[in-house]
PDB file of C-alpha atoms in Angstrom:
ATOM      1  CA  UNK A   1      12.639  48.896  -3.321  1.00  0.00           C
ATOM      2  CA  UNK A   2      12.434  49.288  -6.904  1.00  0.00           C
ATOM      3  CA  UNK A   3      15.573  47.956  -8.883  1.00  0.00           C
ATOM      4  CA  UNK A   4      16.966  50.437 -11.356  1.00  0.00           C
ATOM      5  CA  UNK A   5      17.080  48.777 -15.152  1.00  0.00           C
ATOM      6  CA  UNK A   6      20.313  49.644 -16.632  1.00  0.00           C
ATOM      7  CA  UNK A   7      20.315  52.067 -19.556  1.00  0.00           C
ATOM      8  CA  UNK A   8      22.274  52.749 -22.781  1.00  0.00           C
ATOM      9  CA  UNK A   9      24.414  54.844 -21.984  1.00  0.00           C
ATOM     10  CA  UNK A  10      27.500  55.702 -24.545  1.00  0.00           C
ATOM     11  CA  UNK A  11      30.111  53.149 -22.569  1.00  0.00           C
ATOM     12  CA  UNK A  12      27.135  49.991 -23.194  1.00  0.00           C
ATOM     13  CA  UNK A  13      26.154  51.347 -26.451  1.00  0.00           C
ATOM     14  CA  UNK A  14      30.359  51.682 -27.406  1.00  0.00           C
ATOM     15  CA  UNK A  15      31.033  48.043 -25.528  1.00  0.00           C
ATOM     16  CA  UNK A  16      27.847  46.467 -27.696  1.00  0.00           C
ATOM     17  CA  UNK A  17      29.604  48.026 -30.649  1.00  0.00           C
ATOM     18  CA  UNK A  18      32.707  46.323 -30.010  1.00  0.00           C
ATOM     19  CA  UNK A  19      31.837  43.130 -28.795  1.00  0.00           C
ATOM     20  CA  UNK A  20      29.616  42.689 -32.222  1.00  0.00           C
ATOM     21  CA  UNK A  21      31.871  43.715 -34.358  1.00  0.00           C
ATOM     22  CA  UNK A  22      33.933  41.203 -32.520  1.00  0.00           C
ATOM     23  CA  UNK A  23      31.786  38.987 -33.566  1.00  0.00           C
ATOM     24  CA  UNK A  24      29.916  37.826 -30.505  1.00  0.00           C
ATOM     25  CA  UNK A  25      26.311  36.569 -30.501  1.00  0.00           C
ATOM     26  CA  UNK A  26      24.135  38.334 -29.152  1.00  0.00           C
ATOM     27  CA  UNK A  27      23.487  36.327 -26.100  1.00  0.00           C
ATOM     28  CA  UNK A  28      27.161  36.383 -25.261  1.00  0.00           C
ATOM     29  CA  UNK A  29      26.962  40.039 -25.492  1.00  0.00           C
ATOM     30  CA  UNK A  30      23.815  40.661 -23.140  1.00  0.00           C
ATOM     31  CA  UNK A  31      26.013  37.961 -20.777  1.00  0.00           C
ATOM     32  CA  UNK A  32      28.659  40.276 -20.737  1.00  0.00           C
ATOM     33  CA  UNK A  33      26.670  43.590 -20.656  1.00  0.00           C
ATOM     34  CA  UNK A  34      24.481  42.369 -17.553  1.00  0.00           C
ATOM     35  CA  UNK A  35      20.615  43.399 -17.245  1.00  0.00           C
ATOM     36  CA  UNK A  36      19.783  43.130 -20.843  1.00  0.00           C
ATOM     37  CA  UNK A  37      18.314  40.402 -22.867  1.00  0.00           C
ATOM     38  CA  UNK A  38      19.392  38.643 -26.203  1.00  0.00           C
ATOM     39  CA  UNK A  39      16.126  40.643 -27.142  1.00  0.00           C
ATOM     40  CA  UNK A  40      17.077  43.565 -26.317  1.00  0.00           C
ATOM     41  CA  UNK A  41      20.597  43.610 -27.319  1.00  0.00           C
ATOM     42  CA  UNK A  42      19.253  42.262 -31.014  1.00  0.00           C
ATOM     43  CA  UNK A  43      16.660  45.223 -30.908  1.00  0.00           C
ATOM     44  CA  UNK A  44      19.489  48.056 -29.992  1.00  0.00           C
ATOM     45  CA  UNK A  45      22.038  46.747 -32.714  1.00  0.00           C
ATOM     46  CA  UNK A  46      19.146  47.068 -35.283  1.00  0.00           C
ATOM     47  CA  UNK A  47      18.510  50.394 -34.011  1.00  0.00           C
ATOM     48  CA  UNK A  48      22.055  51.717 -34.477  1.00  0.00           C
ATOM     49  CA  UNK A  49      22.334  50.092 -37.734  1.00  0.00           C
ATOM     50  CA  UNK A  50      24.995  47.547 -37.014  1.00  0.00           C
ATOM     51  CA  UNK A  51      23.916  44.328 -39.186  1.00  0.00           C
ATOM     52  CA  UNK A  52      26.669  43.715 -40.975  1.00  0.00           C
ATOM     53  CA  UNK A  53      29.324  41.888 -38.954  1.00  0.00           C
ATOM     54  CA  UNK A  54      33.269  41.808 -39.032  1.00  0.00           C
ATOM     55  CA  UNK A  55      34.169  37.899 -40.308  1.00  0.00           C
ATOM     56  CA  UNK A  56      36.542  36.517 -37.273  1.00  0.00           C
ATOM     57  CA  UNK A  57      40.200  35.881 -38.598  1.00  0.00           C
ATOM     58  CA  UNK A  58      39.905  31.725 -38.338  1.00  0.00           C
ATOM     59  CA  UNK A  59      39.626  31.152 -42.336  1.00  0.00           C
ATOM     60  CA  UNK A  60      38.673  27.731 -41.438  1.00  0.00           C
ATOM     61  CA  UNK A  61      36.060  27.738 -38.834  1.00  0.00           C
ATOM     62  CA  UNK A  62      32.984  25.387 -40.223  1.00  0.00           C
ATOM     63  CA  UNK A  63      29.915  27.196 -39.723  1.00  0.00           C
ATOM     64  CA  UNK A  64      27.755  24.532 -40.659  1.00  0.00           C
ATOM     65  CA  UNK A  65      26.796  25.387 -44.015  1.00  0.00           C
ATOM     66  CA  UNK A  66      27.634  23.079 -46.883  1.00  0.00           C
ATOM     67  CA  UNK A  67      29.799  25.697 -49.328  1.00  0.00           C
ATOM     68  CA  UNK A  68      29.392  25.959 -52.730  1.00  0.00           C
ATOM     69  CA  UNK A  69      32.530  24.973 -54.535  1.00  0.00           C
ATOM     70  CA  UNK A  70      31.409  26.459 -58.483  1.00  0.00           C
ATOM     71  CA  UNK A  71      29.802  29.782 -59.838  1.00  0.00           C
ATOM     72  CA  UNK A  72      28.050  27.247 -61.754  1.00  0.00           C
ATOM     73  CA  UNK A  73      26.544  25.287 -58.598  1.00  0.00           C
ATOM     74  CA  UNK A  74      25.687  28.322 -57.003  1.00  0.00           C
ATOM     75  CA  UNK A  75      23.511  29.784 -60.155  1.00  0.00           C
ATOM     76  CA  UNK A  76      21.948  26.401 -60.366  1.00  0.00           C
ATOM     77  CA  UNK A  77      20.736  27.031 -56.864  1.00  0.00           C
ATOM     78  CA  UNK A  78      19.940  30.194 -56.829  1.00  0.00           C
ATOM     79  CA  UNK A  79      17.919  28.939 -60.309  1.00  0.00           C
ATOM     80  CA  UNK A  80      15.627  26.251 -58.294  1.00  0.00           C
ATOM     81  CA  UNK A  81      15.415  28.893 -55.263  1.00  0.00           C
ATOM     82  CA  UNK A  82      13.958  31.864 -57.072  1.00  0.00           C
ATOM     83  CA  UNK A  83      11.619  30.012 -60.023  1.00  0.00           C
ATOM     84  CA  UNK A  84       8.528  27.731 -58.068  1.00  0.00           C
ATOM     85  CA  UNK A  85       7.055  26.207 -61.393  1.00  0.00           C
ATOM     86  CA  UNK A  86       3.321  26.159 -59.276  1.00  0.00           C
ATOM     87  CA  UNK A  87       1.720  25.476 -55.930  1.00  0.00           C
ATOM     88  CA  UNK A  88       1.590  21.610 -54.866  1.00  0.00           C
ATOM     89  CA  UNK A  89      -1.842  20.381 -55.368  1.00  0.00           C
ATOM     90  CA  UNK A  90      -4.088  20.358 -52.183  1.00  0.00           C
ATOM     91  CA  UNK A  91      -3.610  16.443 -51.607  1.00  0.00           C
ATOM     92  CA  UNK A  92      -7.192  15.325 -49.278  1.00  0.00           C
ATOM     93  CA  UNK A  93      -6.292  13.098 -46.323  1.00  0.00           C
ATOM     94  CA  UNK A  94      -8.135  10.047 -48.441  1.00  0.00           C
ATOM     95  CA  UNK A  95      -7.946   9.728 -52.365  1.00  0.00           C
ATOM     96  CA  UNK A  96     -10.905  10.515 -54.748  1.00  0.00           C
ATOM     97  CA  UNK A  97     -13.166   7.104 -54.195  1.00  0.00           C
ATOM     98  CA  UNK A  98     -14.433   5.488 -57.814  1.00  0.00           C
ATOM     99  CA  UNK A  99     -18.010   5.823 -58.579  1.00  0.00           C
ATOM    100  CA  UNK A 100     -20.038   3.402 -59.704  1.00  0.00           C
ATOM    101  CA  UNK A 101     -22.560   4.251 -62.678  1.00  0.00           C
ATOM    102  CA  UNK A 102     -25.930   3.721 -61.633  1.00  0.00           C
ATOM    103  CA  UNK A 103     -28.439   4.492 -64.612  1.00  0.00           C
ATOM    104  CA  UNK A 104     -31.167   6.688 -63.707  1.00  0.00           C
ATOM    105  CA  UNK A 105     -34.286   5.739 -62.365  1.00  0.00           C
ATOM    106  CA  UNK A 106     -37.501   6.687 -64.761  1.00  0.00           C
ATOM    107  CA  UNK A 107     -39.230   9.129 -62.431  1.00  0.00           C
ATOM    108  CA  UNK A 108     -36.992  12.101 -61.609  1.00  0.00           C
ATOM    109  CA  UNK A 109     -37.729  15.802 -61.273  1.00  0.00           C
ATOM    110  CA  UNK A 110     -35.300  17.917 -63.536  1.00  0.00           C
ATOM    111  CA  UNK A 111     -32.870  18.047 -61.079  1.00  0.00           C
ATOM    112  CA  UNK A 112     -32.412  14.693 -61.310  1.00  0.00           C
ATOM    113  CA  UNK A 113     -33.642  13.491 -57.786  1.00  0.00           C
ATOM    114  CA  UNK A 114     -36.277  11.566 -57.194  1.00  0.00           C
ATOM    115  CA  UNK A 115     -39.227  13.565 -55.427  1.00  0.00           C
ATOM    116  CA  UNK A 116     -39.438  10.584 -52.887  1.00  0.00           C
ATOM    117  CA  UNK A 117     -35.414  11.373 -51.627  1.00  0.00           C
ATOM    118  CA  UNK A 118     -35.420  15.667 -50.540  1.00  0.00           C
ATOM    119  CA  UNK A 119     -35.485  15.145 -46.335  1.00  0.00           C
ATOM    120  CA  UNK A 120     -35.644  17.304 -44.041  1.00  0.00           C
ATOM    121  CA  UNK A 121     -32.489  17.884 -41.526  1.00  0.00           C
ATOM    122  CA  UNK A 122     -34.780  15.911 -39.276  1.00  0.00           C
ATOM    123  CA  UNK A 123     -35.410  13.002 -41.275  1.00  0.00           C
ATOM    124  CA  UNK A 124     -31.626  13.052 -42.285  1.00  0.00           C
ATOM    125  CA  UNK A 125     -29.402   8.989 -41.540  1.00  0.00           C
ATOM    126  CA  UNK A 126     -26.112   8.864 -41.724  1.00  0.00           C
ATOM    127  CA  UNK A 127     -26.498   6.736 -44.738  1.00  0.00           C
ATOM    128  CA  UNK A 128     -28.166   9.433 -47.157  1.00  0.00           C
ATOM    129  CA  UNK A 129     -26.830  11.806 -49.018  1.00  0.00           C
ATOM    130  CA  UNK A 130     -25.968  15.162 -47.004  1.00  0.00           C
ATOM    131  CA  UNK A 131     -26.259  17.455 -50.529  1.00  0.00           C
ATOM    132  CA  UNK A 132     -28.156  20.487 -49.558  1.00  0.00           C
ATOM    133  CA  UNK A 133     -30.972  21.519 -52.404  1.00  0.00           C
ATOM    134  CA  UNK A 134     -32.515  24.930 -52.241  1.00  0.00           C
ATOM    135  CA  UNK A 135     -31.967  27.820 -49.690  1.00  0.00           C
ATOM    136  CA  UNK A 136     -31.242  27.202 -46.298  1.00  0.00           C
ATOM    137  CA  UNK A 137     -33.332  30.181 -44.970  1.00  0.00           C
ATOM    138  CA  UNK A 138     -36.516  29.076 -47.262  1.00  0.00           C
ATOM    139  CA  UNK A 139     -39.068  26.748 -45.628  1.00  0.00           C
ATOM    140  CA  UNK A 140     -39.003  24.230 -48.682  1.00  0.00           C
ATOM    141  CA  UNK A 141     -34.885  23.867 -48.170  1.00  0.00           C
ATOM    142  CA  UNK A 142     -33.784  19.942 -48.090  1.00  0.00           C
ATOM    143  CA  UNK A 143     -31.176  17.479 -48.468  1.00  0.00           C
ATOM    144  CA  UNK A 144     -30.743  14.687 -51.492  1.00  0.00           C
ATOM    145  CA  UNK A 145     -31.653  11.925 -49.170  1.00  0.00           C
ATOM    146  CA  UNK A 146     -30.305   9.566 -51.625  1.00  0.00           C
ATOM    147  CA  UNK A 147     -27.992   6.484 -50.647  1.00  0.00           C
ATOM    148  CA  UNK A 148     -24.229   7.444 -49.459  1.00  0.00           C
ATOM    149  CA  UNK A 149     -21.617   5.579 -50.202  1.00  0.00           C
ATOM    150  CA  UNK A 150     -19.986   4.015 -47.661  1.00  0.00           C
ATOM    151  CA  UNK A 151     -17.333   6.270 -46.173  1.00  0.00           C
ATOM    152  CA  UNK A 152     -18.524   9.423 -47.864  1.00  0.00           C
ATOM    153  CA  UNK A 153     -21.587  11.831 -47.192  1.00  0.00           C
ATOM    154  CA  UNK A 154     -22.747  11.906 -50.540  1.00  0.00           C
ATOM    155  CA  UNK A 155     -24.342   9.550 -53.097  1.00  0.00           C
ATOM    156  CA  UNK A 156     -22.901   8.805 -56.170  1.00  0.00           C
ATOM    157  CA  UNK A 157     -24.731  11.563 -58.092  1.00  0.00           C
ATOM    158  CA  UNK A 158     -23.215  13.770 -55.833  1.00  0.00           C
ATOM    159  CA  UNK A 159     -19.915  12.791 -54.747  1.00  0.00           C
ATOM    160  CA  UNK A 160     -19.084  13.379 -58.809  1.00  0.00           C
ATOM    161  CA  UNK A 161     -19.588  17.031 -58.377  1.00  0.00           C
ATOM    162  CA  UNK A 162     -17.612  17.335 -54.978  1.00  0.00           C
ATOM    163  CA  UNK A 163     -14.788  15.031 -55.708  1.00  0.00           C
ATOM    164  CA  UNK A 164     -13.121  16.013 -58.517  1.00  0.00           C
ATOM    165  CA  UNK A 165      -9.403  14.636 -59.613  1.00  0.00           C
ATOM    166  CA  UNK A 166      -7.433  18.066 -59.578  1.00  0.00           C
ATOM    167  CA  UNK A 167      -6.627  17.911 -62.819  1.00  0.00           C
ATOM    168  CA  UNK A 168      -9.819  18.376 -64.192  1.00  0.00           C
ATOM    169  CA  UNK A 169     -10.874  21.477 -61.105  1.00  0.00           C
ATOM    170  CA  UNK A 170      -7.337  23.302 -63.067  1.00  0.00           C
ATOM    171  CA  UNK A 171      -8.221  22.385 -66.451  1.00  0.00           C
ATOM    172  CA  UNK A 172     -12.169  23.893 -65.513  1.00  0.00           C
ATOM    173  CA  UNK A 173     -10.699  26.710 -63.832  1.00  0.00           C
ATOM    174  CA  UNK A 174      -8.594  28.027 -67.050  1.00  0.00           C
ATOM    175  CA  UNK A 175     -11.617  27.163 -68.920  1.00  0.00           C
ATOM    176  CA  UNK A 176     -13.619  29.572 -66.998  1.00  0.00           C
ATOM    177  CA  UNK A 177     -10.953  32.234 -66.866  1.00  0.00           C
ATOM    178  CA  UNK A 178     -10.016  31.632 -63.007  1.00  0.00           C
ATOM    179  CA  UNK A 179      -6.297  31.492 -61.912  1.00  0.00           C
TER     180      UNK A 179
END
């Protein structure tokens, strides 16, 4: 047999009216009702337009807020609420490894990789460099090849150009007109 689901009717929609402007939450107030949910009873009080709620009479119940004693406290916080100077940098799960300065080696292609270090995705260790050169749908597509660094995927060369200290990203990034 199927059980019938109680309905608003004007007594449950006048006893939810009471018992919130009594101040009752509104899990206390499905409790009471009987065959609604918290959900339900937040979703019918938002319907009839009932957010605000009567304060109960106890002046000193603690609520567990920490009150604001000053006008001058409160704009202060107010202040550091509303104003977010800027977004926290993105801060990577290992800090921006030093480079050493290799000079170049004599023959080099403009680039400024050697012709000997482009692989293949086949030929590709785990200690060369994993900087893609060229198109990846283009037969002639390859990877630097050169040395990694220990710890990185990159060579020196590249790791440069893909770990940059965040001031200097922001500082290019106003340079080239991007916010």
């Amino acid at each position: 047999m199927v059980e019938a689901i109680p309905s608003w009717t004007d007594e449950r929609v006048e006893l939810l009216r009471r018992l919130w402007e009594d101040g009752l939450s509104a899990s206390q107030i499905a409790a009471q009702l009987g065959g609604v949910t918290r959900n339900a009873v937040i979703g019918k009080v938002h319907r009839l337009g009932l957010a605000g709620r009567v304060k109960p009479n106890g002046a000193g119940q603690v609520t567990g807020r920490k009150k604001v004693e000053t006008e001058s406290e409160a704009a202060v916080a107010l202040a550091s609420e509303q104003t977010i100077s800027e977004p926290p940098a993105v801060i990577s799960h290992r800090p921006a490894p030093s480079f050493p300065i290799t000079p170049p080696p004599a023959a080099r292609e403009p680039n400024g990789l050697a012709v000997s270090e482009r692989v293949t995705i086949m030929d590709l260790r785990e200690s060369m460099c994993r900087w893609p050169l060229g198109d990846p749908t283009s037969p002639d597509f390859r990877f630097c090849g050169g040395r990694a660094i220990t710890g990185l995927p990159y060579c020196t060369q590249h790791a440069q150009i893909a770990y940059q200290p965040a001031a200097e990203r922001k500082r290019d990034r106003r340079v080239a007109g991007i916010r």
